[in-house]
Each structure stands twice: as structure tokens, then as C-alpha cells.
JSON list of C-alpha atoms in Angstrom, two decimals:
[
{"chain": "A", "resi": 87, "resn": "UNK", "atom": "CA", "xyz": [-1.78, -25.10, 13.40]},
{"chain": "A", "resi": 88, "resn": "UNK", "atom": "CA", "xyz": [-2.43, -28.69, 14.37]},
{"chain": "A", "resi": 89, "resn": "UNK", "atom": "CA", "xyz": [0.77, -28.98, 16.44]},
{"chain": "A", "resi": 90, "resn": "UNK", "atom": "CA", "xyz": [-0.03, -26.05, 18.74]},
{"chain": "A", "resi": 91, "resn": "UNK", "atom": "CA", "xyz": [-0.48, -26.64, 22.45]},
{"chain": "A", "resi": 92, "resn": "UNK", "atom": "CA", "xyz": [-3.06, -24.85, 24.56]},
{"chain": "A", "resi": 93, "resn": "UNK", "atom": "CA", "xyz": [-0.27, -22.56, 25.76]},
{"chain": "A", "resi": 94, "resn": "UNK", "atom": "CA", "xyz": [0.66, -21.77, 22.16]},
{"chain": "A", "resi": 95, "resn": "UNK", "atom": "CA", "xyz": [-2.96, -21.00, 21.35]},
{"chain": "A", "resi": 96, "resn": "UNK", "atom": "CA", "xyz": [-3.25, -18.72, 24.38]},
{"chain": "A", "resi": 97, "resn": "UNK", "atom": "CA", "xyz": [-0.07, -16.88, 23.35]},
{"chain": "A", "resi": 98, "resn": "UNK", "atom": "CA", "xyz": [-1.36, -16.57, 19.79]},
{"chain": "A", "resi": 99, "resn": "UNK", "atom": "CA", "xyz": [-4.66, -15.19, 21.04]},
{"chain": "A", "resi": 100, "resn": "UNK", "atom": "CA", "xyz": [-2.83, -12.67, 23.24]},
{"chain": "A", "resi": 101, "resn": "UNK", "atom": "CA", "xyz": [-0.62, -11.62, 20.33]},
{"chain": "A", "resi": 102, "resn": "UNK", "atom": "CA", "xyz": [-3.68, -11.07, 18.13]},
{"chain": "A", "resi": 103, "resn": "UNK", "atom": "CA", "xyz": [-5.32, -8.99, 20.86]},
{"chain": "A", "resi": 104, "resn": "UNK", "atom": "CA", "xyz": [-2.20, -6.84, 21.18]},
{"chain": "A", "resi": 105, "resn": "UNK", "atom": "CA", "xyz": [-2.04, -6.30, 17.41]},
{"chain": "A", "resi": 106, "resn": "UNK", "atom": "CA", "xyz": [-5.68, -5.20, 17.38]},
{"chain": "A", "resi": 107, "resn": "UNK", "atom": "CA", "xyz": [-5.12, -2.75, 20.23]},
{"chain": "A", "resi": 108, "resn": "UNK", "atom": "CA", "xyz": [-1.95, -1.39, 18.64]},
{"chain": "A", "resi": 109, "resn": "UNK", "atom": "CA", "xyz": [-3.66, -0.97, 15.26]},
{"chain": "A", "resi": 110, "resn": "UNK", "atom": "CA", "xyz": [-6.57, 0.90, 16.79]},
{"chain": "A", "resi": 111, "resn": "UNK", "atom": "CA", "xyz": [-4.21, 3.07, 18.85]},
{"chain": "A", "resi": 112, "resn": "UNK", "atom": "CA", "xyz": [-2.14, 3.94, 15.77]},
{"chain": "A", "resi": 113, "resn": "UNK", "atom": "CA", "xyz": [-5.19, 5.05, 13.76]},
{"chain": "A", "resi": 114, "resn": "UNK", "atom": "CA", "xyz": [-7.82, 6.48, 16.12]},
{"chain": "A", "resi": 115, "resn": "UNK", "atom": "CA", "xyz": [-11.12, 7.01, 14.37]},
{"chain": "A", "resi": 116, "resn": "UNK", "atom": "CA", "xyz": [-10.45, 4.25, 11.85]},
{"chain": "A", "resi": 117, "resn": "UNK", "atom": "CA", "xyz": [-12.72, 1.32, 12.63]},
{"chain": "A", "resi": 118, "resn": "UNK", "atom": "CA", "xyz": [-12.14, -2.21, 11.42]},
{"chain": "A", "resi": 119, "resn": "UNK", "atom": "CA", "xyz": [-14.22, -5.00, 12.95]},
{"chain": "A", "resi": 120, "resn": "UNK", "atom": "CA", "xyz": [-11.96, -7.11, 15.16]},
{"chain": "A", "resi": 121, "resn": "UNK", "atom": "CA", "xyz": [-12.71, -10.35, 13.33]},
{"chain": "A", "resi": 122, "resn": "UNK", "atom": "CA", "xyz": [-11.94, -8.79, 9.93]},
{"chain": "A", "resi": 123, "resn": "UNK", "atom": "CA", "xyz": [-8.61, -7.38, 11.09]},
{"chain": "A", "resi": 124, "resn": "UNK", "atom": "CA", "xyz": [-7.59, -10.59, 12.81]},
{"chain": "A", "resi": 125, "resn": "UNK", "atom": "CA", "xyz": [-8.37, -12.60, 9.66]},
{"chain": "A", "resi": 126, "resn": "UNK", "atom": "CA", "xyz": [-6.38, -10.06, 7.63]},
{"chain": "A", "resi": 127, "resn": "UNK", "atom": "CA", "xyz": [-3.48, -10.32, 10.08]},
{"chain": "A", "resi": 128, "resn": "UNK", "atom": "CA", "xyz": [-3.49, -14.13, 10.15]},
{"chain": "A", "resi": 129, "resn": "UNK", "atom": "CA", "xyz": [-3.57, -14.26, 6.35]},
{"chain": "A", "resi": 130, "resn": "UNK", "atom": "CA", "xyz": [-0.40, -12.11, 6.28]},
{"chain": "A", "resi": 131, "resn": "UNK", "atom": "CA", "xyz": [1.27, -14.22, 8.94]},
{"chain": "A", "resi": 132, "resn": "UNK", "atom": "CA", "xyz": [0.61, -17.48, 7.10]},
{"chain": "A", "resi": 133, "resn": "UNK", "atom": "CA", "xyz": [1.04, -20.97, 8.46]},
{"chain": "A", "resi": 134, "resn": "UNK", "atom": "CA", "xyz": [3.81, -19.89, 10.85]},
{"chain": "A", "resi": 135, "resn": "UNK", "atom": "CA", "xyz": [1.68, -17.24, 12.54]},
{"chain": "A", "resi": 136, "resn": "UNK", "atom": "CA", "xyz": [2.99, -17.96, 16.01]},
{"chain": "A", "resi": 137, "resn": "UNK", "atom": "CA", "xyz": [6.51, -17.15, 14.77]},
{"chain": "A", "resi": 138, "resn": "UNK", "atom": "CA", "xyz": [5.73, -14.37, 12.30]},
{"chain": "A", "resi": 139, "resn": "UNK", "atom": "CA", "xyz": [3.05, -12.43, 14.21]},
{"chain": "A", "resi": 140, "resn": "UNK", "atom": "CA", "xyz": [5.37, -10.62, 16.66]},
{"chain": "A", "resi": 141, "resn": "UNK", "atom": "CA", "xyz": [7.28, -8.99, 13.78]},
{"chain": "A", "resi": 142, "resn": "UNK", "atom": "CA", "xyz": [4.24, -7.73, 11.86]},
{"chain": "A", "resi": 143, "resn": "UNK", "atom": "CA", "xyz": [3.61, -3.96, 11.94]},
{"chain": "A", "resi": 144, "resn": "UNK", "atom": "CA", "xyz": [0.21, -3.72, 13.61]},
{"chain": "A", "resi": 145, "resn": "UNK", "atom": "CA", "xyz": [-0.60, -0.12, 12.73]},
{"chain": "A", "resi": 146, "resn": "UNK", "atom": "CA", "xyz": [0.41, -0.42, 9.10]},
{"chain": "A", "resi": 147, "resn": "UNK", "atom": "CA", "xyz": [-1.57, -3.62, 8.59]},
{"chain": "A", "resi": 148, "resn": "UNK", "atom": "CA", "xyz": [-4.58, -2.16, 10.39]},
{"chain": "A", "resi": 149, "resn": "UNK", "atom": "CA", "xyz": [-4.63, 0.86, 8.10]},
{"chain": "A", "resi": 150, "resn": "UNK", "atom": "CA", "xyz": [-4.06, -1.28, 5.00]},
{"chain": "A", "resi": 151, "resn": "UNK", "atom": "CA", "xyz": [-6.95, -3.53, 6.02]},
{"chain": "A", "resi": 152, "resn": "UNK", "atom": "CA", "xyz": [-9.24, -0.54, 6.57]},
{"chain": "A", "resi": 153, "resn": "UNK", "atom": "CA", "xyz": [-8.24, 0.99, 3.22]},
{"chain": "A", "resi": 154, "resn": "UNK", "atom": "CA", "xyz": [-8.86, -2.31, 1.44]},
{"chain": "A", "resi": 155, "resn": "UNK", "atom": "CA", "xyz": [-12.36, -2.27, 2.96]},
{"chain": "A", "resi": 156, "resn": "UNK", "atom": "CA", "xyz": [-12.92, 1.23, 1.55]},
{"chain": "A", "resi": 157, "resn": "UNK", "atom": "CA", "xyz": [-13.18, 2.97, 4.93]},
{"chain": "A", "resi": 158, "resn": "UNK", "atom": "CA", "xyz": [-13.36, 6.73, 4.25]},
{"chain": "A", "resi": 159, "resn": "UNK", "atom": "CA", "xyz": [-11.42, 7.71, 7.39]},
{"chain": "A", "resi": 160, "resn": "UNK", "atom": "CA", "xyz": [-8.71, 5.20, 6.57]},
{"chain": "A", "resi": 161, "resn": "UNK", "atom": "CA", "xyz": [-8.42, 6.50, 3.02]},
{"chain": "A", "resi": 162, "resn": "UNK", "atom": "CA", "xyz": [-8.11, 10.08, 4.30]},
{"chain": "A", "resi": 163, "resn": "UNK", "atom": "CA", "xyz": [-5.48, 8.99, 6.84]},
{"chain": "A", "resi": 164, "resn": "UNK", "atom": "CA", "xyz": [-3.58, 7.12, 4.13]},
{"chain": "A", "resi": 165, "resn": "UNK", "atom": "CA", "xyz": [-3.64, 10.22, 1.95]},
{"chain": "A", "resi": 166, "resn": "UNK", "atom": "CA", "xyz": [-2.21, 12.41, 4.71]},
{"chain": "A", "resi": 167, "resn": "UNK", "atom": "CA", "xyz": [0.28, 9.93, 6.13]},
{"chain": "A", "resi": 168, "resn": "UNK", "atom": "CA", "xyz": [1.64, 8.45, 2.92]},
{"chain": "A", "resi": 169, "resn": "UNK", "atom": "CA", "xyz": [0.56, 9.99, -0.38]},
{"chain": "A", "resi": 170, "resn": "UNK", "atom": "CA", "xyz": [1.27, 13.52, 0.75]},
{"chain": "A", "resi": 171, "resn": "UNK", "atom": "CA", "xyz": [4.88, 12.53, 1.38]},
{"chain": "A", "resi": 172, "resn": "UNK", "atom": "CA", "xyz": [5.87, 10.97, -1.94]},
{"chain": "A", "resi": 173, "resn": "UNK", "atom": "CA", "xyz": [6.41, 14.28, -3.76]},
{"chain": "A", "resi": 174, "resn": "UNK", "atom": "CA", "xyz": [10.12, 14.62, -3.01]},
{"chain": "A", "resi": 175, "resn": "UNK", "atom": "CA", "xyz": [10.77, 11.05, -4.09]},
{"chain": "A", "resi": 176, "resn": "UNK", "atom": "CA", "xyz": [8.81, 11.47, -7.33]},
{"chain": "A", "resi": 177, "resn": "UNK", "atom": "CA", "xyz": [10.47, 14.83, -8.00]},
{"chain": "A", "resi": 178, "resn": "UNK", "atom": "CA", "xyz": [13.80, 13.02, -8.33]},
{"chain": "A", "resi": 179, "resn": "UNK", "atom": "CA", "xyz": [12.39, 11.45, -11.49]},
{"chain": "A", "resi": 180, "resn": "UNK", "atom": "CA", "xyz": [10.60, 14.58, -12.73]},
{"chain": "A", "resi": 181, "resn": "UNK", "atom": "CA", "xyz": [10.04, 17.66, -10.61]},
{"chain": "A", "resi": 182, "resn": "UNK", "atom": "CA", "xyz": [7.16, 19.16, -12.56]},
{"chain": "A", "resi": 183, "resn": "UNK", "atom": "CA", "xyz": [3.99, 19.63, -10.55]},
{"chain": "A", "resi": 184, "resn": "UNK", "atom": "CA", "xyz": [1.92, 17.94, -13.24]},
{"chain": "A", "resi": 185, "resn": "UNK", "atom": "CA", "xyz": [4.12, 14.84, -13.19]},
{"chain": "A", "resi": 186, "resn": "UNK", "atom": "CA", "xyz": [4.07, 14.59, -9.39]},
{"chain": "A", "resi": 187, "resn": "UNK", "atom": "CA", "xyz": [0.27, 14.98, -9.36]},
{"chain": "A", "resi": 188, "resn": "UNK", "atom": "CA", "xyz": [-0.11, 12.33, -12.05]},
{"chain": "A", "resi": 189, "resn": "UNK", "atom": "CA", "xyz": [2.06, 9.85, -10.16]},
{"chain": "A", "resi": 190, "resn": "UNK", "atom": "CA", "xyz": [0.16, 10.49, -6.93]},
{"chain": "A", "resi": 191, "resn": "UNK", "atom": "CA", "xyz": [-3.14, 9.87, -8.73]},
{"chain": "A", "resi": 192, "resn": "UNK", "atom": "CA", "xyz": [-1.87, 6.67, -10.34]},
{"chain": "A", "resi": 193, "resn": "UNK", "atom": "CA", "xyz": [-0.61, 5.40, -6.99]},
{"chain": "A", "resi": 194, "resn": "UNK", "atom": "CA", "xyz": [-4.05, 6.10, -5.51]},
{"chain": "A", "resi": 195, "resn": "UNK", "atom": "CA", "xyz": [-5.71, 4.11, -8.26]},
{"chain": "A", "resi": 196, "resn": "UNK", "atom": "CA", "xyz": [-3.16, 1.29, -8.18]},
{"chain": "A", "resi": 197, "resn": "UNK", "atom": "CA", "xyz": [-3.32, 0.80, -4.42]},
{"chain": "A", "resi": 198, "resn": "UNK", "atom": "CA", "xyz": [-6.80, 1.90, -3.35]},
{"chain": "A", "resi": 199, "resn": "UNK", "atom": "CA", "xyz": [-9.19, 1.03, -6.17]},
{"chain": "A", "resi": 200, "resn": "UNK", "atom": "CA", "xyz": [-10.64, -2.45, -6.64]},
{"chain": "A", "resi": 201, "resn": "UNK", "atom": "CA", "xyz": [-10.63, -3.81, -10.18]},
{"chain": "A", "resi": 202, "resn": "UNK", "atom": "CA", "xyz": [-13.41, -6.15, -11.15]},
{"chain": "A", "resi": 203, "resn": "UNK", "atom": "CA", "xyz": [-13.67, -8.84, -8.50]},
{"chain": "A", "resi": 204, "resn": "UNK", "atom": "CA", "xyz": [-10.13, -8.13, -7.24]},
{"chain": "A", "resi": 205, "resn": "UNK", "atom": "CA", "xyz": [-9.70, -6.16, -4.01]},
{"chain": "A", "resi": 206, "resn": "UNK", "atom": "CA", "xyz": [-7.50, -3.05, -4.00]},
{"chain": "A", "resi": 207, "resn": "UNK", "atom": "CA", "xyz": [-3.77, -3.83, -4.18]},
{"chain": "A", "resi": 208, "resn": "UNK", "atom": "CA", "xyz": [-3.27, -2.37, -0.69]},
{"chain": "A", "resi": 209, "resn": "UNK", "atom": "CA", "xyz": [-4.82, -5.64, 0.52]},
{"chain": "A", "resi": 210, "resn": "UNK", "atom": "CA", "xyz": [-1.65, -7.39, -0.74]},
{"chain": "A", "resi": 211, "resn": "UNK", "atom": "CA", "xyz": [0.59, -5.43, 1.63]},
{"chain": "A", "resi": 212, "resn": "UNK", "atom": "CA", "xyz": [2.06, -8.25, 3.72]},
{"chain": "A", "resi": 213, "resn": "UNK", "atom": "CA", "xyz": [3.84, -6.29, 6.44]},
{"chain": "A", "resi": 214, "resn": "UNK", "atom": "CA", "xyz": [7.33, -7.49, 5.52]},
{"chain": "A", "resi": 215, "resn": "UNK", "atom": "CA", "xyz": [8.48, -3.88, 5.70]},
{"chain": "A", "resi": 216, "resn": "UNK", "atom": "CA", "xyz": [6.81, -0.70, 6.79]},
{"chain": "A", "resi": 217, "resn": "UNK", "atom": "CA", "xyz": [3.88, 0.69, 4.82]},
{"chain": "A", "resi": 218, "resn": "UNK", "atom": "CA", "xyz": [5.74, 3.94, 4.06]},
{"chain": "A", "resi": 219, "resn": "UNK", "atom": "CA", "xyz": [8.46, 2.02, 2.22]},
{"chain": "A", "resi": 220, "resn": "UNK", "atom": "CA", "xyz": [5.84, -0.04, 0.39]},
{"chain": "A", "resi": 221, "resn": "UNK", "atom": "CA", "xyz": [4.05, 3.10, -0.83]},
{"chain": "A", "resi": 222, "resn": "UNK", "atom": "CA", "xyz": [7.33, 4.78, -1.78]},
{"chain": "A", "resi": 223, "resn": "UNK", "atom": "CA", "xyz": [8.37, 1.73, -3.79]},
{"chain": "A", "resi": 224, "resn": "UNK", "atom": "CA", "xyz": [5.06, 1.73, -5.65]},
{"chain": "A", "resi": 225, "resn": "UNK", "atom": "CA", "xyz": [5.35, 5.48, -6.28]},
{"chain": "A", "resi": 226, "resn": "UNK", "atom": "CA", "xyz": [8.88, 5.19, -7.61]},
{"chain": "A", "resi": 227, "resn": "UNK", "atom": "CA", "xyz": [7.91, 2.33, -9.93]},
{"chain": "A", "resi": 228, "resn": "UNK", "atom": "CA", "xyz": [4.93, 4.30, -11.20]},
{"chain": "A", "resi": 229, "resn": "UNK", "atom": "CA", "xyz": [7.10, 7.39, -11.74]},
{"chain": "A", "resi": 230, "resn": "UNK", "atom": "CA", "xyz": [9.78, 5.48, -13.63]},
{"chain": "A", "resi": 231, "resn": "UNK", "atom": "CA", "xyz": [7.20, 3.68, -15.77]},
{"chain": "A", "resi": 232, "resn": "UNK", "atom": "CA", "xyz": [5.41, 6.94, -16.50]},
{"chain": "A", "resi": 233, "resn": "UNK", "atom": "CA", "xyz": [8.67, 8.69, -17.31]},
{"chain": "A", "resi": 234, "resn": "UNK", "atom": "CA", "xyz": [9.73, 5.88, -19.62]},
{"chain": "A", "resi": 235, "resn": "UNK", "atom": "CA", "xyz": [6.34, 6.01, -21.36]},
{"chain": "A", "resi": 236, "resn": "UNK", "atom": "CA", "xyz": [6.60, 9.79, -21.61]},
{"chain": "A", "resi": 237, "resn": "UNK", "atom": "CA", "xyz": [10.05, 9.55, -23.17]},
{"chain": "A", "resi": 238, "resn": "UNK", "atom": "CA", "xyz": [8.70, 7.03, -25.67]},
{"chain": "A", "resi": 239, "resn": "UNK", "atom": "CA", "xyz": [5.86, 9.43, -26.55]},
{"chain": "A", "resi": 240, "resn": "UNK", "atom": "CA", "xyz": [8.34, 12.28, -27.03]},
{"chain": "A", "resi": 241, "resn": "UNK", "atom": "CA", "xyz": [10.42, 10.12, -29.39]},
{"chain": "A", "resi": 242, "resn": "UNK", "atom": "CA", "xyz": [7.34, 9.14, -31.37]},
{"chain": "A", "resi": 243, "resn": "UNK", "atom": "CA", "xyz": [6.34, 12.80, -31.67]},
{"chain": "A", "resi": 244, "resn": "UNK", "atom": "CA", "xyz": [9.87, 13.71, -32.79]},
{"chain": "A", "resi": 245, "resn": "UNK", "atom": "CA", "xyz": [9.81, 10.90, -35.38]},
{"chain": "A", "resi": 246, "resn": "UNK", "atom": "CA", "xyz": [6.44, 12.07, -36.68]},
{"chain": "A", "resi": 247, "resn": "UNK", "atom": "CA", "xyz": [7.71, 15.64, -36.91]},
{"chain": "A", "resi": 248, "resn": "UNK", "atom": "CA", "xyz": [10.86, 14.48, -38.72]},
{"chain": "A", "resi": 249, "resn": "UNK", "atom": "CA", "xyz": [8.75, 12.57, -41.23]},
{"chain": "A", "resi": 250, "resn": "UNK", "atom": "CA", "xyz": [6.65, 15.66, -41.89]},
{"chain": "A", "resi": 251, "resn": "UNK", "atom": "CA", "xyz": [9.74, 17.79, -42.45]},
{"chain": "A", "resi": 252, "resn": "UNK", "atom": "CA", "xyz": [11.44, 15.27, -44.76]}
]
């Protein structure tokens, strides 16, 4: 930041203002204090903020920031915009309603629930891709891990049954 000129600082300030406006426009009714969102945005942009800021997805980062803060409207918006749309993806791994529901619940917990002194994992979303892809990737990983664990359980149950029979 030390090498920035006054013009660079003015451009950076304008870019931050535009991101804030775009985030608020994308998620009306979701309120994040300007300073909190701008700090969140700058943390994702890193030391090269003046170069990286223009490419960051304002709306996605705004919602992620609000969810990380535990905002009820943001969490409801996240549910409708993202979690409600992972069913088809998860069904490719296992189409049973119980499995899809379980994956959705685990994704909720993984992304939206703080653990100890750690913020929710949604706070780690860096804006390198869109939030939809981020959520879908998490959902697919959860589904595959759950499926693998389920297969392991089935094998253990089969082994136990075989031992009882022999």
C-alpha cells in the first residue's frame, strides 16, 4: 500500500464504494455495515487490492460477509439462492431424499456455523470464483465423503453379519 499515489487511493476508494453499492443492490434487505464489508473485501483482495478488487464478485462477497456475521436475512437468502439448488448435484452421488437432506444439513453446518473461536467457513470464501460454484464444490465433497463413509459402514455391517453366520 505504501507505493500508492493519491490517484491510486482515490481509485481504490471509488472501487470499494462501487463494490458496496453492488453488494447491497444484489441482496436488498441484507444489511452489512459499510466498514465491516469493506474490511472483508480488502482482506480477500490482499496486498494487491488495487489490481484484484475489480475482479471480485461484489454480491457474492457481500452475502458471504453477512452470513459469516450471522445475519438472519442473509442466511435465509443463502438458503434460497444456494442450498436449495444443490439437490440435483447431490443426487448424482445418491438420489435418496434422506441422503440429499443430510448433505444439505452438513453443508449448512460446515459453511454457516462457527466452531469454537473460529468464524463460519463461509468467511473463507475468497471470491476467486462465484459463490454458487464454491457451495456446489463443498456440497459435492460432503456428498462423496458421506457416501464413502456410508459404504464403509455397509461393509462393516456385512462383515459383522458374516461373522455371526459363520
